[in-house]
PDB file of C-alpha atoms in Angstrom:
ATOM      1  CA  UNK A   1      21.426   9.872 -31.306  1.00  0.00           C
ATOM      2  CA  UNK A   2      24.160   8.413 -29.083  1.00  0.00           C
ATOM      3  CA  UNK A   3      25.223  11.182 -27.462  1.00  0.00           C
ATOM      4  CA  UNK A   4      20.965  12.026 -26.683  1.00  0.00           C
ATOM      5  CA  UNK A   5      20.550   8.178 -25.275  1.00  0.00           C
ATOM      6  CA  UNK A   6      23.617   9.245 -22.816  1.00  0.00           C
ATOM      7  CA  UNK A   7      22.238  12.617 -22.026  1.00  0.00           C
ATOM      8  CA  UNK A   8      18.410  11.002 -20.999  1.00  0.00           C
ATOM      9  CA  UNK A   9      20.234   8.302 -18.880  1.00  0.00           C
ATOM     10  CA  UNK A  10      22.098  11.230 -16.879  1.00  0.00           C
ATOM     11  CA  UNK A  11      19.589  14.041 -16.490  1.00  0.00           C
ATOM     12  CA  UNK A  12      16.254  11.798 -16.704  1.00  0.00           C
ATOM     13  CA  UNK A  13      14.322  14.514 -18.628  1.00  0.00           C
ATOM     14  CA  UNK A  14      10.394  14.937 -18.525  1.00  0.00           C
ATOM     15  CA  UNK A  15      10.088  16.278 -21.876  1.00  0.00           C
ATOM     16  CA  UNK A  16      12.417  14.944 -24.958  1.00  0.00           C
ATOM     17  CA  UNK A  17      12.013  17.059 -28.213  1.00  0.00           C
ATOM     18  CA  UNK A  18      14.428  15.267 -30.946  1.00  0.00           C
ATOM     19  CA  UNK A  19      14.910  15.046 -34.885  1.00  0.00           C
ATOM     20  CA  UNK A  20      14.148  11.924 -36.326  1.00  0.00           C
ATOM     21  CA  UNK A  21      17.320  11.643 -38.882  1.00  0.00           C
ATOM     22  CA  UNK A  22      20.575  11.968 -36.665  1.00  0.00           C
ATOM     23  CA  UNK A  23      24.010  10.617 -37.207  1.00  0.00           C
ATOM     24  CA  UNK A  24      24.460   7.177 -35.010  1.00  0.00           C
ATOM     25  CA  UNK A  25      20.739   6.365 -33.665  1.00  0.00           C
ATOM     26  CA  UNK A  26      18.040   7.822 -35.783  1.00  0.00           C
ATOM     27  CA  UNK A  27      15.398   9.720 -33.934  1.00  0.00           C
ATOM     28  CA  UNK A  28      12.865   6.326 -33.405  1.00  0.00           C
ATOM     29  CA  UNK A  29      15.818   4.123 -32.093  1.00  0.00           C
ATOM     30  CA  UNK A  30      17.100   6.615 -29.914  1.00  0.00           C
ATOM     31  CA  UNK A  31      13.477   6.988 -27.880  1.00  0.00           C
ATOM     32  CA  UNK A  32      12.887   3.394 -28.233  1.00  0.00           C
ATOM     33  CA  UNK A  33      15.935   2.734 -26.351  1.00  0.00           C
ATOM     34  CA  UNK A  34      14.802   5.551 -23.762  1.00  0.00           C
ATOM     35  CA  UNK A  35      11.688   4.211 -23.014  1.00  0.00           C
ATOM     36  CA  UNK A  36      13.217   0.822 -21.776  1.00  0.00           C
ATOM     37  CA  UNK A  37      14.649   2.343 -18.357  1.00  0.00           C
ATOM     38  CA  UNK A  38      12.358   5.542 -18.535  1.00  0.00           C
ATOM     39  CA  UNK A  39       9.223   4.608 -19.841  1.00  0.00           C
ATOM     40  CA  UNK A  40       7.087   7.975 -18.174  1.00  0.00           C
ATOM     41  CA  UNK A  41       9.099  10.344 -20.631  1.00  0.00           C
ATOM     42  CA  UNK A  42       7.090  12.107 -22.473  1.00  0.00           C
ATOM     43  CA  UNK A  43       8.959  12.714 -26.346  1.00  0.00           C
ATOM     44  CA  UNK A  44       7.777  15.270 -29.302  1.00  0.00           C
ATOM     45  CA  UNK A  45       9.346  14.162 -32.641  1.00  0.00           C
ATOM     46  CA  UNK A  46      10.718  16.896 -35.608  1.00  0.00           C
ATOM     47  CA  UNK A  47      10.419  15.573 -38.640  1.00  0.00           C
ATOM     48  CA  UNK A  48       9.830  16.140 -42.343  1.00  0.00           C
ATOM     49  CA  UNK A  49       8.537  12.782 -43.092  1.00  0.00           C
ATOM     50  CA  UNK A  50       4.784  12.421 -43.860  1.00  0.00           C
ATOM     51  CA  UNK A  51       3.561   8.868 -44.140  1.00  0.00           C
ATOM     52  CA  UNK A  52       1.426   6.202 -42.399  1.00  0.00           C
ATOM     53  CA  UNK A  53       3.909   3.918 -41.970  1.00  0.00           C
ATOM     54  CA  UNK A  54       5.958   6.484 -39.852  1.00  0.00           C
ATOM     55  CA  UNK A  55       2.989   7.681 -38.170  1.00  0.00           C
ATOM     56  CA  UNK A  56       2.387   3.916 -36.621  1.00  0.00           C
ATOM     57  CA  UNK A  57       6.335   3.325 -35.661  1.00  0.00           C
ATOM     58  CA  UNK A  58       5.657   6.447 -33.717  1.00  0.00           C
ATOM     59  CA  UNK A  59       2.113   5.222 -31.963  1.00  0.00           C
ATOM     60  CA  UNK A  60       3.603   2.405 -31.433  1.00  0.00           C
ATOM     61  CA  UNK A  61       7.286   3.230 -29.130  1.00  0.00           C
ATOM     62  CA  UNK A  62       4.906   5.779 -27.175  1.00  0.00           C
ATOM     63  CA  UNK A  63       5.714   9.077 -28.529  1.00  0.00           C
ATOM     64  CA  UNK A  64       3.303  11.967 -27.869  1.00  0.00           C
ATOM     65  CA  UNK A  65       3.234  14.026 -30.899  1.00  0.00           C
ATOM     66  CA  UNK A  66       5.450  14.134 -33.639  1.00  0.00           C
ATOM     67  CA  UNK A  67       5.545  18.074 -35.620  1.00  0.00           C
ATOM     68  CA  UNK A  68       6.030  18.308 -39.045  1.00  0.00           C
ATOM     69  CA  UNK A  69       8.624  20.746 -40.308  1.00  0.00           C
ATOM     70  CA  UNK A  70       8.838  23.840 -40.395  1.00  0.00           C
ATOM     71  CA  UNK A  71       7.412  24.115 -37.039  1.00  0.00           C
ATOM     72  CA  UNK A  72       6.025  27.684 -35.412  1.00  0.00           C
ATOM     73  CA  UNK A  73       6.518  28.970 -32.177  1.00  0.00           C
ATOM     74  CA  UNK A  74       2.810  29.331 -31.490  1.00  0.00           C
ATOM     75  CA  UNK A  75       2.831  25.412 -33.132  1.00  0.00           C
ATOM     76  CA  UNK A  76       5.124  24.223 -30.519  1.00  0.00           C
ATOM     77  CA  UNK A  77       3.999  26.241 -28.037  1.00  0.00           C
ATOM     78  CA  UNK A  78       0.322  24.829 -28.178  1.00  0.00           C
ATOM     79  CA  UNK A  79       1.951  21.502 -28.179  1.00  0.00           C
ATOM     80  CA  UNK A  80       4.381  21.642 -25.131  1.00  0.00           C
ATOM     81  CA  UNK A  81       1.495  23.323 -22.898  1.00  0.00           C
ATOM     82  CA  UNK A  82      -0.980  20.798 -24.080  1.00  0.00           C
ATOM     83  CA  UNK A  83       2.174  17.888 -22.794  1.00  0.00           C
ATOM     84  CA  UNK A  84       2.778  20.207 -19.689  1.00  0.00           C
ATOM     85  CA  UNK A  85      -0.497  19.589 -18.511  1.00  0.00           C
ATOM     86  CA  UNK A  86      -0.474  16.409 -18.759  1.00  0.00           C
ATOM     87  CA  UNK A  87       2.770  15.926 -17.185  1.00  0.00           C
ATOM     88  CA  UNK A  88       0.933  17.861 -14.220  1.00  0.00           C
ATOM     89  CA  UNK A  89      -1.968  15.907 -14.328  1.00  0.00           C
ATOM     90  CA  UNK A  90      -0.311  12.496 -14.274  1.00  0.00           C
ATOM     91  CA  UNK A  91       1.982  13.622 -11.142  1.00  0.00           C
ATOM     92  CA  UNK A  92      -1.179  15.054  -9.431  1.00  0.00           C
ATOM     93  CA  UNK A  93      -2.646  11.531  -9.512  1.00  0.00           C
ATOM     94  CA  UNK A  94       0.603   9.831  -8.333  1.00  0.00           C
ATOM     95  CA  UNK A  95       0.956  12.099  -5.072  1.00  0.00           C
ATOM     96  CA  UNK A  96      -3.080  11.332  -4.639  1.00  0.00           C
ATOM     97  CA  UNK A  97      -2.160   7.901  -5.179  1.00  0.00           C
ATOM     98  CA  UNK A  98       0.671   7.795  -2.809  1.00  0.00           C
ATOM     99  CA  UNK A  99      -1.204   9.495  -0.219  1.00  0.00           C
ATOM    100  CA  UNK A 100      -3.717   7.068  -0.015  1.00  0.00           C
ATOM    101  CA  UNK A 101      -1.695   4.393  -0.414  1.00  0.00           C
ATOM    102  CA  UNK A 102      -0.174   5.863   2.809  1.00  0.00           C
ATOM    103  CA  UNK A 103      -3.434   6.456   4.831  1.00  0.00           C
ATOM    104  CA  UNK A 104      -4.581   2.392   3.615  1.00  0.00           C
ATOM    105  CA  UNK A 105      -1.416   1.248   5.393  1.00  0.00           C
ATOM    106  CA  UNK A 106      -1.355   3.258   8.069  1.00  0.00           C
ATOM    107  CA  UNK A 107      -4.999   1.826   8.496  1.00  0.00           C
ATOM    108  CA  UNK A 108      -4.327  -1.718   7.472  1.00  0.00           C
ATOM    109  CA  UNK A 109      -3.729  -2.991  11.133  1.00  0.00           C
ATOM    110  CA  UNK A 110      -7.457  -1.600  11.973  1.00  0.00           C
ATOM    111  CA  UNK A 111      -9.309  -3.238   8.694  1.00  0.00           C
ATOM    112  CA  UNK A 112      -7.247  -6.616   9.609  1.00  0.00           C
ATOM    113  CA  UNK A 113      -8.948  -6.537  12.912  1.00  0.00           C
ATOM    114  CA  UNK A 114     -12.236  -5.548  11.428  1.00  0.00           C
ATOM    115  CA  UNK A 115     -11.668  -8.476   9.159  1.00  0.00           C
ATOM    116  CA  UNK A 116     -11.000 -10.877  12.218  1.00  0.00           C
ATOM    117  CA  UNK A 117     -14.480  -9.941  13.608  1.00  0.00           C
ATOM    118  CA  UNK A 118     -16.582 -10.566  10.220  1.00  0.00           C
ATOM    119  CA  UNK A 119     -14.929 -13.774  10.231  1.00  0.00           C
ATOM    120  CA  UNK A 120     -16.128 -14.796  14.009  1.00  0.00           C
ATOM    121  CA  UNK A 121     -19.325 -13.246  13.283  1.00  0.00           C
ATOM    122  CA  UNK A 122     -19.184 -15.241   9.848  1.00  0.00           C
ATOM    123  CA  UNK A 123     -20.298 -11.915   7.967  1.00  0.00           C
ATOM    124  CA  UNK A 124     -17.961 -13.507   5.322  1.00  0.00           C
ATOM    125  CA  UNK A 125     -17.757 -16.331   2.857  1.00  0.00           C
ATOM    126  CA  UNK A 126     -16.940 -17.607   0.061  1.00  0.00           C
ATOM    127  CA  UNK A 127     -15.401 -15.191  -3.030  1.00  0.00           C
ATOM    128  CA  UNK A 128     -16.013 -12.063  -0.569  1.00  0.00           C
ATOM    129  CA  UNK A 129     -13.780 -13.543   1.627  1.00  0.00           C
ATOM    130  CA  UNK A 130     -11.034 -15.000  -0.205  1.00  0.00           C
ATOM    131  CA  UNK A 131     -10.656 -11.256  -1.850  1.00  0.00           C
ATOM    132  CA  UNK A 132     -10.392  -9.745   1.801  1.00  0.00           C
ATOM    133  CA  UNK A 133      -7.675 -12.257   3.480  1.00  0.00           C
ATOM    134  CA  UNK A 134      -5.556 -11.353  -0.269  1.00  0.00           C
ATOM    135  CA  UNK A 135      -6.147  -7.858   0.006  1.00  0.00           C
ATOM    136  CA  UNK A 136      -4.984  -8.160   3.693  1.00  0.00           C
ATOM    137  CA  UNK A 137      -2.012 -10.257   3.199  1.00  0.00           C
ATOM    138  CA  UNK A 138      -3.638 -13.097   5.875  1.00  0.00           C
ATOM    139  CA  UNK A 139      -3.322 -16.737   5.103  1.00  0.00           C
ATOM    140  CA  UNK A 140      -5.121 -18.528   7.431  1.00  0.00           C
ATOM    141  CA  UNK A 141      -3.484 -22.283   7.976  1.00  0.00           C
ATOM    142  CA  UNK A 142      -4.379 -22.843  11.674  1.00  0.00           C
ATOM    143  CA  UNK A 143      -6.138 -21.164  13.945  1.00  0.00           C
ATOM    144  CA  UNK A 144      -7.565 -20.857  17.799  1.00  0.00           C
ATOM    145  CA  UNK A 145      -9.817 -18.505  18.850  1.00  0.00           C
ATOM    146  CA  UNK A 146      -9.710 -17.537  22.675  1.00  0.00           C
ATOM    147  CA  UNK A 147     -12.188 -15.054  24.465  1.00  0.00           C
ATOM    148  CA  UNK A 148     -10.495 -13.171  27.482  1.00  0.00           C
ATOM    149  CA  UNK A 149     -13.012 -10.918  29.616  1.00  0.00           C
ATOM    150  CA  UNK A 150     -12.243  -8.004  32.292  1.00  0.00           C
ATOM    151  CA  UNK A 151     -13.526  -9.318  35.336  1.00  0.00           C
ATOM    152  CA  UNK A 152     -13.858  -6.346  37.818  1.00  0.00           C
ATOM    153  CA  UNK A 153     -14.512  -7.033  41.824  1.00  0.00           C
ATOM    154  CA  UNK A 154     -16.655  -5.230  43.781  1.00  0.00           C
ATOM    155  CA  UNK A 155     -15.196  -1.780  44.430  1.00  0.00           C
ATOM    156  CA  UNK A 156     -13.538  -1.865  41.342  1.00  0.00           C
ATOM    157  CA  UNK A 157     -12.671   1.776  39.930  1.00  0.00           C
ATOM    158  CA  UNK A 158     -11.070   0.192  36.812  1.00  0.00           C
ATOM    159  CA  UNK A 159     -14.646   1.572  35.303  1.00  0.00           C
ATOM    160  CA  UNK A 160     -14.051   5.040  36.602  1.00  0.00           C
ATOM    161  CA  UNK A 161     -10.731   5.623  34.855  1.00  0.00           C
ATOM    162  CA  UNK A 162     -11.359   6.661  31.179  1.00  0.00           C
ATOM    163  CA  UNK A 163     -12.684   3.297  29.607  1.00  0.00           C
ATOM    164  CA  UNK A 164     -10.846   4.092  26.562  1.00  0.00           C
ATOM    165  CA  UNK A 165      -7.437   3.668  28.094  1.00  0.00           C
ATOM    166  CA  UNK A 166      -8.167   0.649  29.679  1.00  0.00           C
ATOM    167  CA  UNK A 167      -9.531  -1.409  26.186  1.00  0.00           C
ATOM    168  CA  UNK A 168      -6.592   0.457  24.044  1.00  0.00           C
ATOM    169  CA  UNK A 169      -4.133  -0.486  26.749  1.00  0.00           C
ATOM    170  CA  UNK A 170      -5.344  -4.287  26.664  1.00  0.00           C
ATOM    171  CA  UNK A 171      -5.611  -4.368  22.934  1.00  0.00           C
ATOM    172  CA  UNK A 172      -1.884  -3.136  22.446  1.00  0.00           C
ATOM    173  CA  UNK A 173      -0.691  -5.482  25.186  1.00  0.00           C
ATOM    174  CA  UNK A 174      -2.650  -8.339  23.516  1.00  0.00           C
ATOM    175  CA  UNK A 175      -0.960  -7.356  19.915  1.00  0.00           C
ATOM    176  CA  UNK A 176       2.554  -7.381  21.243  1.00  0.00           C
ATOM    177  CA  UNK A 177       2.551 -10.222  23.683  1.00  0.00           C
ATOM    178  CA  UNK A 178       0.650 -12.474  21.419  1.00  0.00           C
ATOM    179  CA  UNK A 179       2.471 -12.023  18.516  1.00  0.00           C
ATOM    180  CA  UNK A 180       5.515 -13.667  20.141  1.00  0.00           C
ATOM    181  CA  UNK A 181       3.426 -16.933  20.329  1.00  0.00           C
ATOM    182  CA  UNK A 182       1.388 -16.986  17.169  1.00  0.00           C
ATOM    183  CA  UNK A 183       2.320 -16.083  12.945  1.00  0.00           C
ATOM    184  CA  UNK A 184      -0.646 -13.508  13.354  1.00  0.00           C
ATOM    185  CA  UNK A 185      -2.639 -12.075  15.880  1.00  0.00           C
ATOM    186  CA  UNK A 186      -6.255 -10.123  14.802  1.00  0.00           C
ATOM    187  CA  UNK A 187      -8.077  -8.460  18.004  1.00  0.00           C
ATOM    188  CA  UNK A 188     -11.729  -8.066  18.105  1.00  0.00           C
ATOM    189  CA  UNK A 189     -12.423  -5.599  21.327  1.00  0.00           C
ATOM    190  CA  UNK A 190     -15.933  -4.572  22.957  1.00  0.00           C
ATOM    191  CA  UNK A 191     -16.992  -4.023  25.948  1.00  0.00           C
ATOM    192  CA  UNK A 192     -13.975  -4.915  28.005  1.00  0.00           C
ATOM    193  CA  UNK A 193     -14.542  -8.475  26.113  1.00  0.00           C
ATOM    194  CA  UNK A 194     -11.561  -9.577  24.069  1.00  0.00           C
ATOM    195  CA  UNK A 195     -11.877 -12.420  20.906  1.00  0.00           C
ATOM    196  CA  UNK A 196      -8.404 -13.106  19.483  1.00  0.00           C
ATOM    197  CA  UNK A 197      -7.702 -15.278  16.475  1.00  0.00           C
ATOM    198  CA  UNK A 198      -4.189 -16.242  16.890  1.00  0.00           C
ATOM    199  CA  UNK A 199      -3.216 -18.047  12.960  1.00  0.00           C
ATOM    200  CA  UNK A 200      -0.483 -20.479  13.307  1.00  0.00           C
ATOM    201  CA  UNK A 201       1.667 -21.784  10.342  1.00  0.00           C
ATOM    202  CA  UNK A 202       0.725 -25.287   8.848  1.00  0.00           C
ATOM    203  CA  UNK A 203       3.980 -26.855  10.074  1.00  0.00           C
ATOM    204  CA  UNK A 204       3.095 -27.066  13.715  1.00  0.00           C
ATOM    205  CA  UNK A 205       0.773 -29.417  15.189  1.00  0.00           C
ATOM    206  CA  UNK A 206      -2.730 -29.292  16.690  1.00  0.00           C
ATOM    207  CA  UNK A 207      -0.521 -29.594  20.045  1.00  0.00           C
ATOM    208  CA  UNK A 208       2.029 -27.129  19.567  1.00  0.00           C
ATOM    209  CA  UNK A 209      -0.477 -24.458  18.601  1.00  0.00           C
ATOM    210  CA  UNK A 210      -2.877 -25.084  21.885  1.00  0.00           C
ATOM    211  CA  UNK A 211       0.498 -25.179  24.065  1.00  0.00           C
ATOM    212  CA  UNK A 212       1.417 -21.929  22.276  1.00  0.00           C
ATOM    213  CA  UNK A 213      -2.014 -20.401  23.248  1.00  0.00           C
ATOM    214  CA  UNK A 214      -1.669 -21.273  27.096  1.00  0.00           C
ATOM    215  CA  UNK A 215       1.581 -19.911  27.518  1.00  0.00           C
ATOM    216  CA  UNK A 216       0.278 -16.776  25.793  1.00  0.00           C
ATOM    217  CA  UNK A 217      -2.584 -16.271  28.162  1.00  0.00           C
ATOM    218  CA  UNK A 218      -1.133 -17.328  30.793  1.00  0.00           C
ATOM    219  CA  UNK A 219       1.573 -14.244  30.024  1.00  0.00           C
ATOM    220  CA  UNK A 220      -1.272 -11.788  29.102  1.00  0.00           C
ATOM    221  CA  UNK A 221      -3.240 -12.517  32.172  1.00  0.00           C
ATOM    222  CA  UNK A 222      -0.490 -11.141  34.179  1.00  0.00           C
ATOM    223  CA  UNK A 223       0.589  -8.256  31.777  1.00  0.00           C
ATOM    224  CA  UNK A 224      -3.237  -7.283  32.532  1.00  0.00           C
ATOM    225  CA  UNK A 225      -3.422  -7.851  35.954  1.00  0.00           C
ATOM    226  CA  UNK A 226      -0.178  -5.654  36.374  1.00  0.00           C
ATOM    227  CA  UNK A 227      -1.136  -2.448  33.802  1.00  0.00           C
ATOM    228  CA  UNK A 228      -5.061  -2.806  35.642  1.00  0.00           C
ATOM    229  CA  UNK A 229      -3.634  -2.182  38.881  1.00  0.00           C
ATOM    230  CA  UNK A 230      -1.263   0.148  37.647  1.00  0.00           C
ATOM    231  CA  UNK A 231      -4.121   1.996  36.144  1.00  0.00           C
ATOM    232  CA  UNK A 232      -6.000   1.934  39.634  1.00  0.00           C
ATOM    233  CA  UNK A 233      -3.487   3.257  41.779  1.00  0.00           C
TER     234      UNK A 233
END
């Protein structure tokens, strides 16, 4: 049994198929102690023992299936494909798992936005929206919402260069400027029409976060002026 627990702690085996009397740790100890650091382990018991009270210890530390002696091939056979699949089964569902994990957090800048406009648009309240800012990770302690628009001058071929790369190029500049001046910054874009809510932490003061705000825009306005030109040329 000792000489097992040190085994599963170096190789970190899928599948454990042990005895149940051994010298040192019986058989229950030894996969009880397992199953603290590697409680996924799937473990298949040999034993001779048949009684209730064994039949719960094993339920009850996790074990899979526990053979009575003698055992046949086409016995344990039946009973490691029947474990194989699930083995397969429960990694399929990780990697599905993990890959959209991966596409939600990838996307999680987007829905944070999207959030931002149901809020302006108050789309959201009460329950509904306490469950969205915790699912997004936004705590809202202070807040100012400014509205920036595109103004474009007569002769103005801003409009004739793909739109697209115009608002995208705004939004970005409006996420990474911003952000130096506020805890969190949520962009809702449309028609060349930008509503930010900039959150602010609850230590600074009504002042602090307004004087915050101006030197933002006042930064923005000429990151914009700059990349619109740029654009025009």
């Amino acid at each position: 049994g000792d000489e097992a627990l040190h085994l599963a702690k170096l190789h970190r085996p899928d599948i454990i198929l042990s005895d149940i009397k051994m010298p040192g740790l019986s058989g229950l100890e030894f996969v009880s102690k397992v199953k603290e650091y590697s409680p996924d382990v799937e473990v298949l018991l040999l034993t001779g023992y048949n009684n209730f009270n064994f039949a719960q210890d094993a339920i009850r530390i996790g074990i899979f299936d526990y053979l009575l002696k003698p055992v046949t091939i086409e016995k344990m056979r039946e009973v490691i494909g029947k474990l194989t699949r699930k083995i397969e089964y429960k990694q399929l569902k990780f990697t599905q798992y993990k890959e959209l994990q991966r596409k939600y957090e990838a996307a999680l800048p987007l829905l944070r936005d999207k959030l931002a406009s149901d809020l302006l648009h108050g789309r959201l309240g009460g329950s509904s929206l306490n469950n969205m800012l915790s699912i997004s990770g936004i705590r809202v302690d202070k807040y100012v919402v400014i509205v920036g628009m595109l103004e474009k001058e007569e002769n103005d071929d801003t409009v004739q260069i793909e739109p697209w790369l115009v608002e995208f190029g705004i939004y970005n500049m409006e996420k990474e400027i911003l952000k130096k001046y506020a805890a969190e910054v949520l962009v809702e874009t449309e028609n060349y029409r930008y509503t930010t809510l900039l959150l602010f932490p609850e230590n600074l003061t009504d002042e602090e976060c307004l004087a915050n705000c101006a030197a933002a825009c006042q930064k923005l306005q000429g990151a914009v002026y700059e990349y619109t030109n740029r654009l025009i040329r």
